[in-house]
Amino acid sequence: MDIAIKLLLDMIFAGIAAYGFAAISHPPRRVLKFCALIAALGHVSRYCMINFLHCHLVISSLVGALVVGFLAIMIAPRLKCPPETFSFPSLLPMIPGIYAYRTVQALAFALTTTQEEQFEHWFYLFESNGLITIFVVLAMVIGQMLPILIFPHISFSSTK
C-alpha cells in the first residue's frame, strides 16, 4: 500500500476516534471537528516517528502528545474553549490498548499456571507490556501538559 494512503488512513481513523470520544463529553459542536483534526495530526506524527524514524513507542507518543498539546493551545483562544477540551479526546486514540490488554492477559496466565517456567515467562510478559503501557501513558500526559505549563497566559485566558 502506498505510504500516502497509509498516512491518510491513520489520520482518518484517529480523527474518527477522537470525534467520538469528544462527542460523549458534550462540548460545543464547533469543537468536534478540531478535536478530530488535532488527533489526526498528533497520531500521524507518532506514526511517522515509529515507522520512518524508527523511534520507540514511548518517545513517539511523547512527540505526538506535544503536537496535540501545542495545537490545542493555538486553537483554544480562537474557539473560546479550554485547551483540555481539544487535547484529552485527541490523545485517546494514542492509548496503547494492545499493550494494556497483553498486560492483563499475561497476569491472568501467570496466576493460573502451575509450572514455574511458564509462570516466569508470563510474568516477564506482564512486566514488559505493563511498563510500556505505563510509560506511554505517562509520556502522553507530560507531552500534553507541557504546552499548557509553558504558555499559561494563553491556556488560562482562552475562555475569556
mmCIF file of C-alpha atoms in Angstrom:
data_model
loop_
_atom_site.group_PDB
_atom_site.id
_atom_site.type_symbol
_atom_site.label_atom_id
_atom_site.label_comp_id
_atom_site.label_asym_id
_atom_site.label_seq_id
_atom_site.Cartn_x
_atom_site.Cartn_y
_atom_site.Cartn_z
ATOM 1 C CA MET A 1 0.000 0.000 0.000
ATOM 2 C CA ASP A 2 1.252 3.462 -0.796
ATOM 3 C CA ILE A 3 2.733 5.461 2.098
ATOM 4 C CA ALA A 4 0.436 8.422 1.483
ATOM 5 C CA ILE A 5 -2.615 6.171 1.728
ATOM 6 C CA LYS A 6 -1.334 4.651 4.990
ATOM 7 C CA LEU A 7 -0.799 8.115 6.463
ATOM 8 C CA LEU A 8 -4.208 9.284 5.304
ATOM 9 C CA LEU A 9 -5.927 6.211 6.752
ATOM 10 C CA ASP A 10 -4.072 6.668 10.029
ATOM 11 C CA MET A 11 -5.261 10.270 10.202
ATOM 12 C CA ILE A 12 -8.845 9.382 9.287
ATOM 13 C CA PHE A 13 -9.172 6.617 11.874
ATOM 14 C CA ALA A 14 -7.549 8.711 14.621
ATOM 15 C CA GLY A 15 -9.865 11.600 13.742
ATOM 16 C CA ILE A 16 -12.959 9.405 13.857
ATOM 17 C CA ALA A 17 -11.971 8.010 17.248
ATOM 18 C CA ALA A 18 -11.275 11.463 18.666
ATOM 19 C CA TYR A 19 -14.545 12.803 17.273
ATOM 20 C CA GLY A 20 -16.409 10.011 19.042
ATOM 21 C CA PHE A 21 -14.542 10.478 22.310
ATOM 22 C CA ALA A 22 -15.142 14.222 22.182
ATOM 23 C CA ALA A 23 -18.835 13.818 21.388
ATOM 24 C CA ILE A 24 -19.541 11.860 24.560
ATOM 25 C CA SER A 25 -18.296 14.740 26.720
ATOM 26 C CA HIS A 26 -20.758 17.183 25.075
ATOM 27 C CA PRO A 27 -18.502 20.099 24.049
ATOM 28 C CA PRO A 28 -19.803 22.784 21.684
ATOM 29 C CA ARG A 29 -20.421 21.289 18.235
ATOM 30 C CA ARG A 30 -17.912 23.600 16.582
ATOM 31 C CA VAL A 31 -15.152 21.971 18.657
ATOM 32 C CA LEU A 32 -15.643 18.404 17.424
ATOM 33 C CA LYS A 33 -14.006 18.821 14.020
ATOM 34 C CA PHE A 34 -10.976 20.444 15.628
ATOM 35 C CA CYS A 35 -10.635 17.528 18.051
ATOM 36 C CA ALA A 36 -10.585 15.195 15.063
ATOM 37 C CA LEU A 37 -8.037 17.346 13.230
ATOM 38 C CA ILE A 38 -5.722 17.631 16.233
ATOM 39 C CA ALA A 39 -5.943 13.896 16.883
ATOM 40 C CA ALA A 40 -5.173 13.134 13.251
ATOM 41 C CA LEU A 41 -2.083 15.348 13.254
ATOM 42 C CA GLY A 42 -0.853 14.063 16.613
ATOM 43 C CA HIS A 43 -1.397 10.428 15.694
ATOM 44 C CA VAL A 44 0.225 10.743 12.274
ATOM 45 C CA SER A 45 3.268 12.403 13.846
ATOM 46 C CA ARG A 46 3.598 9.429 16.196
ATOM 47 C CA TYR A 47 3.075 7.029 13.276
ATOM 48 C CA CYS A 48 5.807 8.732 11.251
ATOM 49 C CA MET A 49 8.268 8.652 14.121
ATOM 50 C CA ILE A 50 7.674 4.945 14.720
ATOM 51 C CA ASN A 51 7.679 3.826 11.084
ATOM 52 C CA PHE A 52 10.091 6.209 9.365
ATOM 53 C CA LEU A 53 12.461 7.378 12.112
ATOM 54 C CA HIS A 54 12.308 4.045 13.982
ATOM 55 C CA CYS A 55 11.792 5.708 17.362
ATOM 56 C CA HIS A 56 10.453 3.815 20.364
ATOM 57 C CA LEU A 57 6.733 3.953 21.100
ATOM 58 C CA VAL A 58 7.278 5.959 24.299
ATOM 59 C CA ILE A 59 9.305 8.719 22.610
ATOM 60 C CA SER A 60 6.958 8.782 19.634
ATOM 61 C CA SER A 61 3.950 9.088 21.947
ATOM 62 C CA LEU A 62 5.620 11.973 23.773
ATOM 63 C CA VAL A 63 6.148 13.835 20.493
ATOM 64 C CA GLY A 64 2.604 13.063 19.335
ATOM 65 C CA ALA A 65 1.234 14.372 22.631
ATOM 66 C CA LEU A 66 3.368 17.510 22.304
ATOM 67 C CA VAL A 67 1.874 18.091 18.862
ATOM 68 C CA VAL A 68 -1.607 17.656 20.332
ATOM 69 C CA GLY A 69 -0.816 19.981 23.239
ATOM 70 C CA PHE A 70 0.637 22.769 21.110
ATOM 71 C CA LEU A 71 -2.199 22.594 18.577
ATOM 72 C CA ALA A 72 -4.762 22.690 21.396
ATOM 73 C CA ILE A 73 -3.060 25.769 22.869
ATOM 74 C CA MET A 74 -3.110 27.502 19.486
ATOM 75 C CA ILE A 75 -6.768 26.736 18.707
ATOM 76 C CA ALA A 76 -8.263 27.223 22.191
ATOM 77 C CA PRO A 77 -8.312 31.065 22.241
ATOM 78 C CA ARG A 78 -9.879 31.237 18.796
ATOM 79 C CA LEU A 79 -12.768 28.998 19.810
ATOM 80 C CA LYS A 80 -13.048 30.283 23.393
ATOM 81 C CA CYS A 81 -12.656 26.816 24.928
ATOM 82 C CA PRO A 82 -10.066 25.433 27.330
ATOM 83 C CA PRO A 83 -7.238 23.545 25.585
ATOM 84 C CA GLU A 84 -8.181 20.405 27.512
ATOM 85 C CA THR A 85 -11.417 20.310 25.510
ATOM 86 C CA PHE A 86 -9.313 19.513 22.446
ATOM 87 C CA SER A 87 -6.342 17.680 23.872
ATOM 88 C CA PHE A 88 -7.971 14.971 26.001
ATOM 89 C CA PRO A 89 -10.168 13.474 23.252
ATOM 90 C CA SER A 90 -7.284 13.861 20.798
ATOM 91 C CA LEU A 91 -4.970 11.789 22.984
ATOM 92 C CA LEU A 92 -7.342 8.867 23.443
ATOM 93 C CA PRO A 93 -6.605 7.257 20.048
ATOM 94 C CA MET A 94 -2.938 7.061 21.103
ATOM 95 C CA ILE A 95 -3.580 4.997 24.237
ATOM 96 C CA PRO A 96 -1.682 1.695 23.878
ATOM 97 C CA GLY A 97 -4.666 -0.618 24.201
ATOM 98 C CA ILE A 98 -2.962 -3.733 22.871
ATOM 99 C CA TYR A 99 -0.183 -3.409 25.464
ATOM 100 C CA ALA A 100 -2.716 -2.949 28.264
ATOM 101 C CA TYR A 101 -4.656 -5.981 27.021
ATOM 102 C CA ARG A 102 -1.490 -8.085 26.851
ATOM 103 C CA THR A 103 -0.560 -6.957 30.370
ATOM 104 C CA VAL A 104 -3.828 -8.195 31.837
ATOM 105 C CA GLN A 105 -3.727 -11.351 29.733
ATOM 106 C CA ALA A 106 -0.179 -12.208 30.859
ATOM 107 C CA LEU A 107 -1.095 -11.602 34.502
ATOM 108 C CA ALA A 108 -4.085 -13.915 34.207
ATOM 109 C CA PHE A 109 -1.971 -16.644 32.614
ATOM 110 C CA ALA A 110 0.795 -16.184 35.202
ATOM 111 C CA LEU A 111 -1.660 -16.559 38.065
ATOM 112 C CA THR A 112 -3.289 -19.665 36.636
ATOM 113 C CA THR A 113 -0.198 -21.638 35.650
ATOM 114 C CA THR A 114 1.287 -24.298 37.906
ATOM 115 C CA GLN A 115 4.718 -24.607 36.317
ATOM 116 C CA GLU A 116 7.481 -22.265 37.395
ATOM 117 C CA GLU A 117 8.965 -21.863 33.915
ATOM 118 C CA GLN A 118 5.607 -20.850 32.429
ATOM 119 C CA PHE A 119 4.977 -18.510 35.362
ATOM 120 C CA GLU A 120 8.298 -16.747 34.740
ATOM 121 C CA HIS A 121 7.507 -16.420 31.046
ATOM 122 C CA TRP A 122 4.042 -14.941 31.630
ATOM 123 C CA PHE A 123 5.280 -12.708 34.437
ATOM 124 C CA TYR A 124 8.029 -11.370 32.177
ATOM 125 C CA LEU A 125 5.398 -10.515 29.565
ATOM 126 C CA PHE A 126 3.262 -8.902 32.282
ATOM 127 C CA GLU A 127 6.172 -6.698 33.363
ATOM 128 C CA SER A 128 7.270 -5.817 29.851
ATOM 129 C CA ASN A 129 3.844 -4.895 28.492
ATOM 130 C CA GLY A 130 2.856 -3.195 31.741
ATOM 131 C CA LEU A 131 5.914 -0.952 31.757
ATOM 132 C CA ILE A 132 5.369 0.032 28.136
ATOM 133 C CA THR A 133 1.734 0.863 28.887
ATOM 134 C CA ILE A 134 2.638 2.943 31.934
ATOM 135 C CA PHE A 135 5.432 4.857 30.231
ATOM 136 C CA VAL A 136 3.423 5.569 27.083
ATOM 137 C CA VAL A 137 0.530 6.973 29.122
ATOM 138 C CA LEU A 138 2.961 8.972 31.263
ATOM 139 C CA ALA A 139 4.668 10.354 28.147
ATOM 140 C CA MET A 140 1.286 11.345 26.744
ATOM 141 C CA VAL A 141 0.343 13.155 29.951
ATOM 142 C CA ILE A 142 3.669 15.002 30.061
ATOM 143 C CA GLY A 143 3.513 15.877 26.370
ATOM 144 C CA GLN A 144 0.004 17.230 26.657
ATOM 145 C CA MET A 145 0.663 19.219 29.827
ATOM 146 C CA LEU A 146 3.973 20.852 28.833
ATOM 147 C CA PRO A 147 2.418 23.334 26.366
ATOM 148 C CA ILE A 148 -0.149 24.335 28.980
ATOM 149 C CA LEU A 149 2.617 24.903 31.524
ATOM 150 C CA ILE A 150 4.829 26.728 29.020
ATOM 151 C CA PHE A 151 2.038 29.065 27.885
ATOM 152 C CA PRO A 152 -0.163 29.585 30.962
ATOM 153 C CA HIS A 153 -1.277 33.028 29.814
ATOM 154 C CA ILE A 154 -2.802 31.502 26.681
ATOM 155 C CA SER A 155 -4.275 28.389 28.231
ATOM 156 C CA PHE A 156 -5.857 30.079 31.251
ATOM 157 C CA SER A 157 -7.240 33.047 29.344
ATOM 158 C CA SER A 158 -8.626 31.137 26.366
ATOM 159 C CA THR A 159 -12.197 31.141 27.692
ATOM 160 C CA LYS A 160 -12.364 34.913 28.162
#
